[in-house]
Amino acid sequence: MSDLVPLVQAHCLPRRGVEHRLGEARVRELLPEVPGWELAENGRALTRTFRFDDYHRTMAFVNALAYIAHREDHHPDLGVHYDRCVVRYSTHDVGGLSENDFICAAKTDALAA
Ligand SMILES: C[C@H](O)[C@H](O)[C@H]1CNC2=NC(N)=NC(=O)C2=N1
C-alpha cells in the first residue's frame, strides 16, 4: 500500500501468509494514524470501544460496520452491548496485524465521526 493514500481511502486486498504480517516498526508507524485504537494481544490485534446513547444507535453503527466489512472483505470481531460496541481487528490469514486492519480501523472511525 502506498503511504500517499490516506488509510480511510485505501481498500483492503487479500493478504494471506506471514509475509503480510506487519512488523513492529510498521505498526508503530501506523498506530498514530488511527488515534483511539490500542494494540491488544501482544500486538496481534487492534481494538477500540465506541460508545452510544442507546441500543438503537449502537445497532445502527454495527449494521453500517457490517456493510464496510462486506465491501472490504475484512471482518471485525464485535462485542455488542446496550450502549457500546467493542471492535477488534486482526487478520487471521496472517496471524496478526496486516495493513487491512489499519484501513478498516480508519474506515470505522469515519463511520462514528
Ligand atoms: C478470502 C478472504 O479475503 C479472506 O478469507 C478474508 C476474509 N475476512 C477476513 N477478516 C479478517 N479479520 N481476517 C482475515 O484474515 C480475513 N480474511
Short mmCIF file of N, CA, C and O and ligand atoms in Angstrom, two decimals:
data_model
loop_
_atom_site.label_atom_id
_atom_site.label_comp_id
_atom_site.label_asym_id
_atom_site.label_seq_id
_atom_site.Cartn_x
_atom_site.Cartn_y
_atom_site.Cartn_z
N MET A 1 0.85 -1.21 0.00
CA MET A 1 0.00 0.00 0.00
C MET A 1 0.88 1.25 0.00
O MET A 1 1.85 1.33 0.72
N SER A 2 0.51 2.23 -0.81
CA SER A 2 1.27 3.49 -0.81
C SER A 2 0.85 4.34 0.38
O SER A 2 -0.32 4.48 0.69
N ASP A 3 1.83 4.94 1.04
CA ASP A 3 1.51 5.82 2.16
C ASP A 3 0.90 7.12 1.69
O ASP A 3 0.45 7.93 2.49
N LEU A 4 0.91 7.37 0.37
CA LEU A 4 0.34 8.61 -0.14
C LEU A 4 -1.18 8.56 -0.12
O LEU A 4 -1.84 9.59 -0.16
N VAL A 5 -1.75 7.39 -0.07
CA VAL A 5 -3.20 7.24 0.02
C VAL A 5 -3.59 7.17 1.49
O VAL A 5 -3.12 6.28 2.20
N PRO A 6 -4.42 8.11 1.96
CA PRO A 6 -4.83 8.02 3.37
C PRO A 6 -5.52 6.68 3.65
O PRO A 6 -6.23 6.16 2.78
N LEU A 7 -5.30 6.15 4.85
CA LEU A 7 -5.88 4.84 5.20
C LEU A 7 -7.37 4.79 4.93
O LEU A 7 -7.89 3.79 4.42
N VAL A 8 -8.06 5.88 5.25
CA VAL A 8 -9.52 5.87 5.13
C VAL A 8 -9.98 5.72 3.68
O VAL A 8 -11.09 5.23 3.42
N GLN A 9 -9.12 6.08 2.75
CA GLN A 9 -9.48 5.97 1.33
C GLN A 9 -8.92 4.71 0.67
O GLN A 9 -9.27 4.39 -0.46
N ALA A 10 -8.06 4.02 1.37
CA ALA A 10 -7.46 2.81 0.80
C ALA A 10 -8.48 1.66 0.87
O ALA A 10 -9.50 1.76 1.56
N HIS A 11 -8.22 0.61 0.12
CA HIS A 11 -9.10 -0.56 0.16
C HIS A 11 -8.30 -1.81 0.51
O HIS A 11 -7.12 -1.92 0.18
N CYS A 12 -8.99 -2.72 1.19
CA CYS A 12 -8.34 -3.95 1.61
C CYS A 12 -8.02 -4.82 0.40
O CYS A 12 -8.77 -4.83 -0.58
N LEU A 13 -6.92 -5.53 0.50
CA LEU A 13 -6.53 -6.51 -0.52
C LEU A 13 -6.45 -7.85 0.18
O LEU A 13 -6.21 -7.91 1.39
N PRO A 14 -6.64 -8.95 -0.58
CA PRO A 14 -6.44 -10.26 0.05
C PRO A 14 -4.99 -10.36 0.52
O PRO A 14 -4.07 -10.11 -0.27
N ARG A 15 -4.79 -10.59 1.81
CA ARG A 15 -3.43 -10.72 2.35
C ARG A 15 -3.40 -12.02 3.14
O ARG A 15 -4.13 -12.17 4.11
N ARG A 16 -2.58 -12.91 2.68
CA ARG A 16 -2.52 -14.23 3.30
C ARG A 16 -1.05 -14.63 3.46
O ARG A 16 -0.26 -14.42 2.54
N GLY A 17 -0.71 -15.16 4.61
CA GLY A 17 0.66 -15.62 4.83
C GLY A 17 1.43 -14.64 5.69
O GLY A 17 1.15 -13.43 5.69
N VAL A 18 2.42 -15.18 6.39
CA VAL A 18 3.16 -14.37 7.37
C VAL A 18 3.90 -13.20 6.73
O VAL A 18 4.21 -12.22 7.41
N GLU A 19 4.17 -13.27 5.43
CA GLU A 19 4.89 -12.16 4.79
C GLU A 19 4.06 -10.88 4.80
O GLU A 19 4.59 -9.79 4.62
N HIS A 20 2.74 -11.02 5.01
CA HIS A 20 1.87 -9.83 5.08
C HIS A 20 1.64 -9.37 6.52
O HIS A 20 0.91 -8.41 6.75
N ARG A 21 2.22 -10.10 7.48
CA ARG A 21 2.07 -9.68 8.87
C ARG A 21 2.99 -8.48 9.11
O ARG A 21 4.17 -8.53 8.77
N LEU A 22 2.44 -7.41 9.68
CA LEU A 22 3.23 -6.19 9.88
C LEU A 22 4.24 -6.38 10.99
O LEU A 22 3.91 -6.95 12.05
N GLY A 23 5.43 -5.86 10.76
CA GLY A 23 6.44 -5.87 11.81
C GLY A 23 6.19 -4.74 12.79
O GLY A 23 5.37 -3.84 12.54
N GLU A 24 6.90 -4.82 13.92
CA GLU A 24 6.72 -3.84 14.99
C GLU A 24 6.92 -2.41 14.52
O GLU A 24 6.16 -1.51 14.90
N ALA A 25 7.92 -2.19 13.69
CA ALA A 25 8.25 -0.83 13.24
C ALA A 25 7.11 -0.25 12.41
O ALA A 25 6.72 0.91 12.59
N ARG A 26 6.53 -1.06 11.54
CA ARG A 26 5.42 -0.59 10.69
C ARG A 26 4.17 -0.34 11.55
O ARG A 26 3.45 0.63 11.33
N VAL A 27 3.95 -1.18 12.52
CA VAL A 27 2.80 -0.99 13.43
C VAL A 27 2.96 0.33 14.19
O VAL A 27 2.01 1.12 14.31
N ARG A 28 4.15 0.59 14.67
CA ARG A 28 4.42 1.84 15.40
C ARG A 28 4.21 3.07 14.52
O ARG A 28 3.80 4.12 14.97
N GLU A 29 4.48 2.89 13.23
CA GLU A 29 4.31 3.98 12.25
C GLU A 29 2.82 4.23 11.96
O GLU A 29 2.39 5.36 11.81
N LEU A 30 2.05 3.15 11.90
CA LEU A 30 0.64 3.27 11.52
C LEU A 30 -0.28 3.65 12.69
O LEU A 30 -1.32 4.27 12.49
N LEU A 31 0.09 3.25 13.90
CA LEU A 31 -0.80 3.45 15.05
C LEU A 31 -1.24 4.91 15.24
O LEU A 31 -2.43 5.17 15.50
N PRO A 32 -0.34 5.90 15.08
CA PRO A 32 -0.79 7.29 15.23
C PRO A 32 -1.79 7.73 14.16
O PRO A 32 -2.46 8.74 14.33
N GLU A 33 -1.89 6.96 13.08
CA GLU A 33 -2.87 7.29 12.02
C GLU A 33 -4.29 6.93 12.43
O GLU A 33 -5.25 7.32 11.78
N VAL A 34 -4.43 6.13 13.48
CA VAL A 34 -5.77 5.72 13.95
C VAL A 34 -5.87 6.01 15.46
O VAL A 34 -5.90 5.10 16.29
N PRO A 35 -5.93 7.31 15.82
CA PRO A 35 -5.96 7.67 17.25
C PRO A 35 -7.17 7.04 17.94
O PRO A 35 -8.26 6.98 17.36
N GLY A 36 -6.96 6.58 19.14
CA GLY A 36 -8.07 5.95 19.88
C GLY A 36 -7.99 4.44 19.83
O GLY A 36 -8.57 3.76 20.67
N TRP A 37 -7.29 3.91 18.87
CA TRP A 37 -7.14 2.45 18.76
C TRP A 37 -5.92 2.01 19.57
O TRP A 37 -4.91 2.70 19.61
N GLU A 38 -6.06 0.84 20.19
CA GLU A 38 -4.97 0.31 21.02
C GLU A 38 -4.57 -1.07 20.54
O GLU A 38 -5.40 -1.82 20.01
N LEU A 39 -3.31 -1.36 20.77
CA LEU A 39 -2.85 -2.71 20.48
C LEU A 39 -3.32 -3.65 21.59
O LEU A 39 -3.40 -3.26 22.75
N ALA A 40 -3.66 -4.86 21.21
CA ALA A 40 -4.05 -5.88 22.18
C ALA A 40 -3.37 -7.19 21.79
O ALA A 40 -2.81 -7.30 20.69
N GLU A 41 -3.45 -8.14 22.69
CA GLU A 41 -2.94 -9.49 22.42
C GLU A 41 -1.50 -9.48 21.89
O GLU A 41 -1.22 -10.07 20.83
N ASN A 42 -0.66 -8.78 22.63
CA ASN A 42 0.77 -8.76 22.26
C ASN A 42 1.02 -8.20 20.86
O ASN A 42 1.89 -8.70 20.14
N GLY A 43 0.22 -7.21 20.48
CA GLY A 43 0.42 -6.58 19.17
C GLY A 43 -0.20 -7.35 18.01
O GLY A 43 0.04 -7.03 16.86
N ARG A 44 -1.06 -8.34 18.34
CA ARG A 44 -1.67 -9.12 17.25
C ARG A 44 -3.04 -8.60 16.87
O ARG A 44 -3.67 -9.08 15.92
N ALA A 45 -3.56 -7.62 17.63
CA ALA A 45 -4.90 -7.10 17.34
C ALA A 45 -4.97 -5.62 17.68
O ALA A 45 -4.15 -5.10 18.45
N LEU A 46 -5.97 -4.97 17.07
CA LEU A 46 -6.26 -3.56 17.31
C LEU A 46 -7.66 -3.49 17.88
O LEU A 46 -8.58 -4.14 17.35
N THR A 47 -7.86 -2.69 18.94
CA THR A 47 -9.22 -2.59 19.48
C THR A 47 -9.58 -1.14 19.80
O THR A 47 -8.70 -0.32 20.12
N ARG A 48 -10.86 -0.87 19.74
CA ARG A 48 -11.39 0.42 20.19
C ARG A 48 -12.85 0.22 20.59
O ARG A 48 -13.58 -0.54 19.95
N THR A 49 -13.25 0.90 21.66
CA THR A 49 -14.64 0.85 22.10
C THR A 49 -15.36 2.12 21.64
O THR A 49 -14.86 3.22 21.88
N PHE A 50 -16.49 1.93 20.98
CA PHE A 50 -17.33 3.05 20.52
C PHE A 50 -18.58 3.10 21.39
O PHE A 50 -19.25 2.09 21.57
N ARG A 51 -18.85 4.30 21.96
CA ARG A 51 -19.97 4.44 22.89
C ARG A 51 -21.13 5.19 22.24
O ARG A 51 -20.90 6.11 21.45
N PHE A 52 -22.35 4.78 22.60
CA PHE A 52 -23.56 5.38 22.02
C PHE A 52 -24.58 5.64 23.12
O PHE A 52 -24.44 5.12 24.23
N ASP A 53 -25.59 6.45 22.76
CA ASP A 53 -26.59 6.81 23.77
C ASP A 53 -27.54 5.65 24.09
O ASP A 53 -28.10 5.59 25.18
N ASP A 54 -27.76 4.80 23.14
CA ASP A 54 -28.76 3.74 23.35
C ASP A 54 -28.52 2.57 22.39
O ASP A 54 -27.64 2.62 21.52
N TYR A 55 -29.33 1.56 22.53
CA TYR A 55 -29.18 0.32 21.74
C TYR A 55 -29.40 0.57 20.26
O TYR A 55 -28.68 0.03 19.40
N HIS A 56 -30.41 1.41 19.98
CA HIS A 56 -30.72 1.69 18.57
C HIS A 56 -29.51 2.28 17.85
O HIS A 56 -29.17 1.85 16.73
N ARG A 57 -28.86 3.24 18.48
CA ARG A 57 -27.69 3.86 17.86
C ARG A 57 -26.52 2.87 17.76
O ARG A 57 -25.76 2.86 16.80
N THR A 58 -26.37 2.06 18.78
CA THR A 58 -25.32 1.04 18.74
C THR A 58 -25.54 0.10 17.56
O THR A 58 -24.62 -0.20 16.80
N MET A 59 -26.79 -0.32 17.37
CA MET A 59 -27.06 -1.27 16.30
C MET A 59 -26.95 -0.64 14.91
O MET A 59 -26.58 -1.31 13.94
N ALA A 60 -27.25 0.66 14.82
CA ALA A 60 -27.08 1.35 13.54
C ALA A 60 -25.60 1.33 13.15
O ALA A 60 -25.24 1.08 11.99
N PHE A 61 -24.75 1.58 14.15
CA PHE A 61 -23.29 1.53 13.93
C PHE A 61 -22.87 0.11 13.51
O PHE A 61 -22.11 -0.06 12.54
N VAL A 62 -23.36 -0.88 14.22
CA VAL A 62 -22.99 -2.27 13.93
C VAL A 62 -23.38 -2.65 12.50
O VAL A 62 -22.62 -3.29 11.77
N ASN A 63 -24.56 -2.23 12.09
CA ASN A 63 -25.02 -2.57 10.74
C ASN A 63 -24.21 -1.88 9.67
O ASN A 63 -23.88 -2.47 8.63
N ALA A 64 -23.86 -0.61 9.90
CA ALA A 64 -23.04 0.12 8.94
C ALA A 64 -21.65 -0.52 8.87
O ALA A 64 -21.05 -0.65 7.79
N LEU A 65 -21.15 -0.94 10.02
CA LEU A 65 -19.82 -1.58 10.07
C LEU A 65 -19.85 -2.92 9.33
O LEU A 65 -18.89 -3.28 8.62
N ALA A 66 -20.95 -3.63 9.45
CA ALA A 66 -21.09 -4.91 8.74
C ALA A 66 -21.06 -4.68 7.23
O ALA A 66 -20.50 -5.49 6.48
N TYR A 67 -21.61 -3.58 6.79
CA TYR A 67 -21.59 -3.26 5.36
C TYR A 67 -20.15 -3.00 4.89
O TYR A 67 -19.73 -3.51 3.85
N ILE A 68 -19.40 -2.25 5.68
CA ILE A 68 -17.99 -1.99 5.34
C ILE A 68 -17.22 -3.31 5.30
O ILE A 68 -16.43 -3.55 4.40
N ALA A 69 -17.47 -4.15 6.29
CA ALA A 69 -16.77 -5.45 6.36
C ALA A 69 -17.05 -6.27 5.11
O ALA A 69 -16.16 -6.90 4.53
N HIS A 70 -18.29 -6.24 4.67
CA HIS A 70 -18.68 -7.00 3.48
C HIS A 70 -18.00 -6.42 2.24
O HIS A 70 -17.42 -7.14 1.42
N ARG A 71 -18.04 -5.10 2.12
CA ARG A 71 -17.48 -4.42 0.95
C ARG A 71 -15.96 -4.63 0.86
O ARG A 71 -15.41 -4.83 -0.21
N GLU A 72 -15.31 -4.59 2.02
CA GLU A 72 -13.84 -4.72 2.05
C GLU A 72 -13.38 -6.17 2.16
O GLU A 72 -12.19 -6.45 2.07
N ASP A 73 -14.32 -7.07 2.42
CA ASP A 73 -14.00 -8.48 2.68
C ASP A 73 -12.95 -8.59 3.79
O ASP A 73 -11.97 -9.33 3.70
N HIS A 74 -13.20 -7.81 4.86
CA HIS A 74 -12.33 -7.88 6.04
C HIS A 74 -13.24 -7.65 7.25
O HIS A 74 -13.97 -6.66 7.28
N HIS A 75 -13.18 -8.56 8.20
CA HIS A 75 -14.25 -8.65 9.19
C HIS A 75 -13.76 -8.47 10.62
O HIS A 75 -12.86 -9.19 11.06
N PRO A 76 -14.38 -7.53 11.32
CA PRO A 76 -14.00 -7.32 12.72
C PRO A 76 -14.69 -8.33 13.64
O PRO A 76 -15.75 -8.87 13.31
N ASP A 77 -14.11 -8.56 14.80
CA ASP A 77 -14.83 -9.23 15.89
C ASP A 77 -15.50 -8.12 16.68
O ASP A 77 -14.89 -7.07 16.95
N LEU A 78 -16.75 -8.35 17.05
CA LEU A 78 -17.52 -7.30 17.72
C LEU A 78 -18.07 -7.78 19.06
O LEU A 78 -18.58 -8.90 19.16
N GLY A 79 -17.95 -6.91 20.06
CA GLY A 79 -18.65 -7.13 21.33
C GLY A 79 -19.76 -6.09 21.36
O GLY A 79 -19.49 -4.89 21.48
N VAL A 80 -21.01 -6.55 21.23
CA VAL A 80 -22.13 -5.62 21.12
C VAL A 80 -22.87 -5.54 22.45
O VAL A 80 -23.32 -6.57 22.98
N HIS A 81 -22.98 -4.33 22.98
CA HIS A 81 -23.64 -4.09 24.27
C HIS A 81 -24.73 -3.03 24.08
O HIS A 81 -24.84 -2.44 23.01
N TYR A 82 -25.48 -2.75 25.13
CA TYR A 82 -26.58 -1.77 25.01
C TYR A 82 -26.10 -0.43 24.47
O TYR A 82 -26.69 0.13 23.55
N ASP A 83 -25.01 0.09 25.03
CA ASP A 83 -24.59 1.46 24.70
C ASP A 83 -23.16 1.53 24.18
O ASP A 83 -22.56 2.60 24.20
N ARG A 84 -22.63 0.43 23.73
CA ARG A 84 -21.27 0.47 23.20
C ARG A 84 -20.98 -0.76 22.35
O ARG A 84 -21.67 -1.79 22.48
N CYS A 85 -19.98 -0.61 21.52
CA CYS A 85 -19.53 -1.74 20.71
C CYS A 85 -18.00 -1.80 20.79
O CYS A 85 -17.33 -0.80 20.53
N VAL A 86 -17.49 -2.94 21.17
CA VAL A 86 -16.04 -3.15 21.23
C VAL A 86 -15.63 -3.78 19.90
O VAL A 86 -16.11 -4.86 19.54
N VAL A 87 -14.80 -3.04 19.15
CA VAL A 87 -14.39 -3.50 17.82
C VAL A 87 -12.95 -4.01 17.90
O VAL A 87 -12.08 -3.34 18.46
N ARG A 88 -12.73 -5.16 17.34
CA ARG A 88 -11.39 -5.76 17.32
C ARG A 88 -11.05 -6.17 15.89
O ARG A 88 -11.84 -6.88 15.25
N TYR A 89 -9.91 -5.68 15.42
CA TYR A 89 -9.42 -6.12 14.11
C TYR A 89 -8.13 -6.91 14.27
O TYR A 89 -7.22 -6.51 15.00
N SER A 90 -8.06 -8.00 13.53
CA SER A 90 -6.86 -8.80 13.43
C SER A 90 -7.02 -9.60 12.14
O SER A 90 -8.15 -9.86 11.71
N THR A 91 -5.93 -9.94 11.50
CA THR A 91 -6.05 -10.68 10.23
C THR A 91 -5.66 -12.13 10.48
O THR A 91 -4.48 -12.45 10.64
N HIS A 92 -6.68 -12.99 10.55
CA HIS A 92 -6.37 -14.39 10.89
C HIS A 92 -5.52 -15.05 9.80
O HIS A 92 -4.72 -15.93 10.09
N ASP A 93 -5.67 -14.57 8.56
CA ASP A 93 -4.89 -15.16 7.45
C ASP A 93 -3.39 -14.88 7.57
O ASP A 93 -2.59 -15.51 6.86
N VAL A 94 -3.00 -13.91 8.39
CA VAL A 94 -1.57 -13.65 8.55
C VAL A 94 -1.10 -13.94 9.99
O VAL A 94 0.08 -13.84 10.29
N GLY A 95 -2.04 -14.21 10.87
CA GLY A 95 -1.70 -14.50 12.27
C GLY A 95 -1.29 -13.27 13.04
O GLY A 95 -0.42 -13.33 13.92
N GLY A 96 -1.89 -12.13 12.72
CA GLY A 96 -1.56 -10.89 13.43
C GLY A 96 -2.14 -9.71 12.67
O GLY A 96 -3.18 -9.83 12.03
N LEU A 97 -1.45 -8.58 12.75
CA LEU A 97 -1.96 -7.37 12.09
C LEU A 97 -1.44 -7.26 10.65
O LEU A 97 -0.28 -7.55 10.37
N SER A 98 -2.33 -6.83 9.78
CA SER A 98 -1.95 -6.51 8.39
C SER A 98 -2.41 -5.08 8.11
O SER A 98 -3.13 -4.47 8.91
N GLU A 99 -2.05 -4.58 6.95
CA GLU A 99 -2.50 -3.24 6.54
C GLU A 99 -4.03 -3.18 6.55
O GLU A 99 -4.62 -2.14 6.82
N ASN A 100 -4.70 -4.29 6.24
CA ASN A 100 -6.16 -4.31 6.20
C ASN A 100 -6.78 -3.87 7.52
O ASN A 100 -7.83 -3.22 7.55
N ASP A 101 -6.14 -4.25 8.63
CA ASP A 101 -6.70 -3.90 9.94
C ASP A 101 -6.66 -2.38 10.15
O ASP A 101 -7.62 -1.80 10.68
N PHE A 102 -5.59 -1.75 9.71
CA PHE A 102 -5.48 -0.30 9.87
C PHE A 102 -6.42 0.44 8.92
O PHE A 102 -7.02 1.46 9.28
N ILE A 103 -6.58 -0.08 7.71
CA ILE A 103 -7.52 0.52 6.76
C ILE A 103 -8.94 0.47 7.34
O ILE A 103 -9.66 1.47 7.35
N CYS A 104 -9.32 -0.69 7.85
CA CYS A 104 -10.68 -0.82 8.39
C CYS A 104 -10.87 -0.04 9.68
O CYS A 104 -11.96 0.49 9.94
N ALA A 105 -9.82 0.08 10.48
CA ALA A 105 -9.93 0.91 11.70
C ALA A 105 -10.22 2.36 11.30
O ALA A 105 -11.08 3.02 11.90
N ALA A 106 -9.52 2.86 10.28
CA ALA A 106 -9.74 4.24 9.83
C ALA A 106 -11.15 4.40 9.27
O ALA A 106 -11.82 5.42 9.52
N LYS A 107 -11.64 3.41 8.54
CA LYS A 107 -13.00 3.50 7.98
C LYS A 107 -14.05 3.44 9.10
O LYS A 107 -15.09 4.08 9.03
N THR A 108 -13.75 2.68 10.15
CA THR A 108 -14.67 2.59 11.29
C THR A 108 -14.75 3.94 12.00
O THR A 108 -15.84 4.39 12.38
N ASP A 109 -13.62 4.60 12.15
CA ASP A 109 -13.61 5.93 12.77
C ASP A 109 -14.46 6.91 11.97
O ASP A 109 -15.22 7.70 12.54
N ALA A 110 -14.34 6.85 10.64
CA ALA A 110 -15.08 7.77 9.79
C ALA A 110 -16.58 7.56 9.96
O ALA A 110 -17.38 8.52 9.92
N LEU A 111 -16.97 6.33 10.19
CA LEU A 111 -18.38 5.99 10.39
C LEU A 111 -18.93 6.61 11.67
O LEU A 111 -20.07 7.06 11.73
N ALA A 112 -18.11 6.61 12.70
CA ALA A 112 -18.56 7.06 14.02
C ALA A 112 -18.36 8.56 14.20
O ALA A 112 -18.81 9.13 15.19
N ALA A 113 -17.69 9.20 13.25
CA ALA A 113 -17.35 10.64 13.42
C ALA A 113 -18.59 11.52 13.29
O ALA A 113 -19.52 11.19 12.57
C1 LIG B 1 -10.75 -14.68 1.11
C2 LIG B 1 -10.93 -13.56 2.09
O1 LIG B 1 -10.32 -12.38 1.60
C3 LIG B 1 -10.34 -13.88 3.45
O2 LIG B 1 -10.87 -15.08 3.95
C4 LIG B 1 -10.54 -12.76 4.43
C5 LIG B 1 -11.97 -12.54 4.85
N1 LIG B 1 -12.05 -11.67 6.01
C6 LIG B 1 -11.07 -11.62 6.92
N2 LIG B 1 -11.21 -10.92 8.04
C7 LIG B 1 -10.26 -10.91 8.98
N3 LIG B 1 -10.43 -10.20 10.08
N4 LIG B 1 -9.13 -11.61 8.81
C8 LIG B 1 -8.87 -12.33 7.71
O3 LIG B 1 -7.81 -12.96 7.60
C9 LIG B 1 -9.87 -12.34 6.70
N5 LIG B 1 -9.70 -12.99 5.57
#
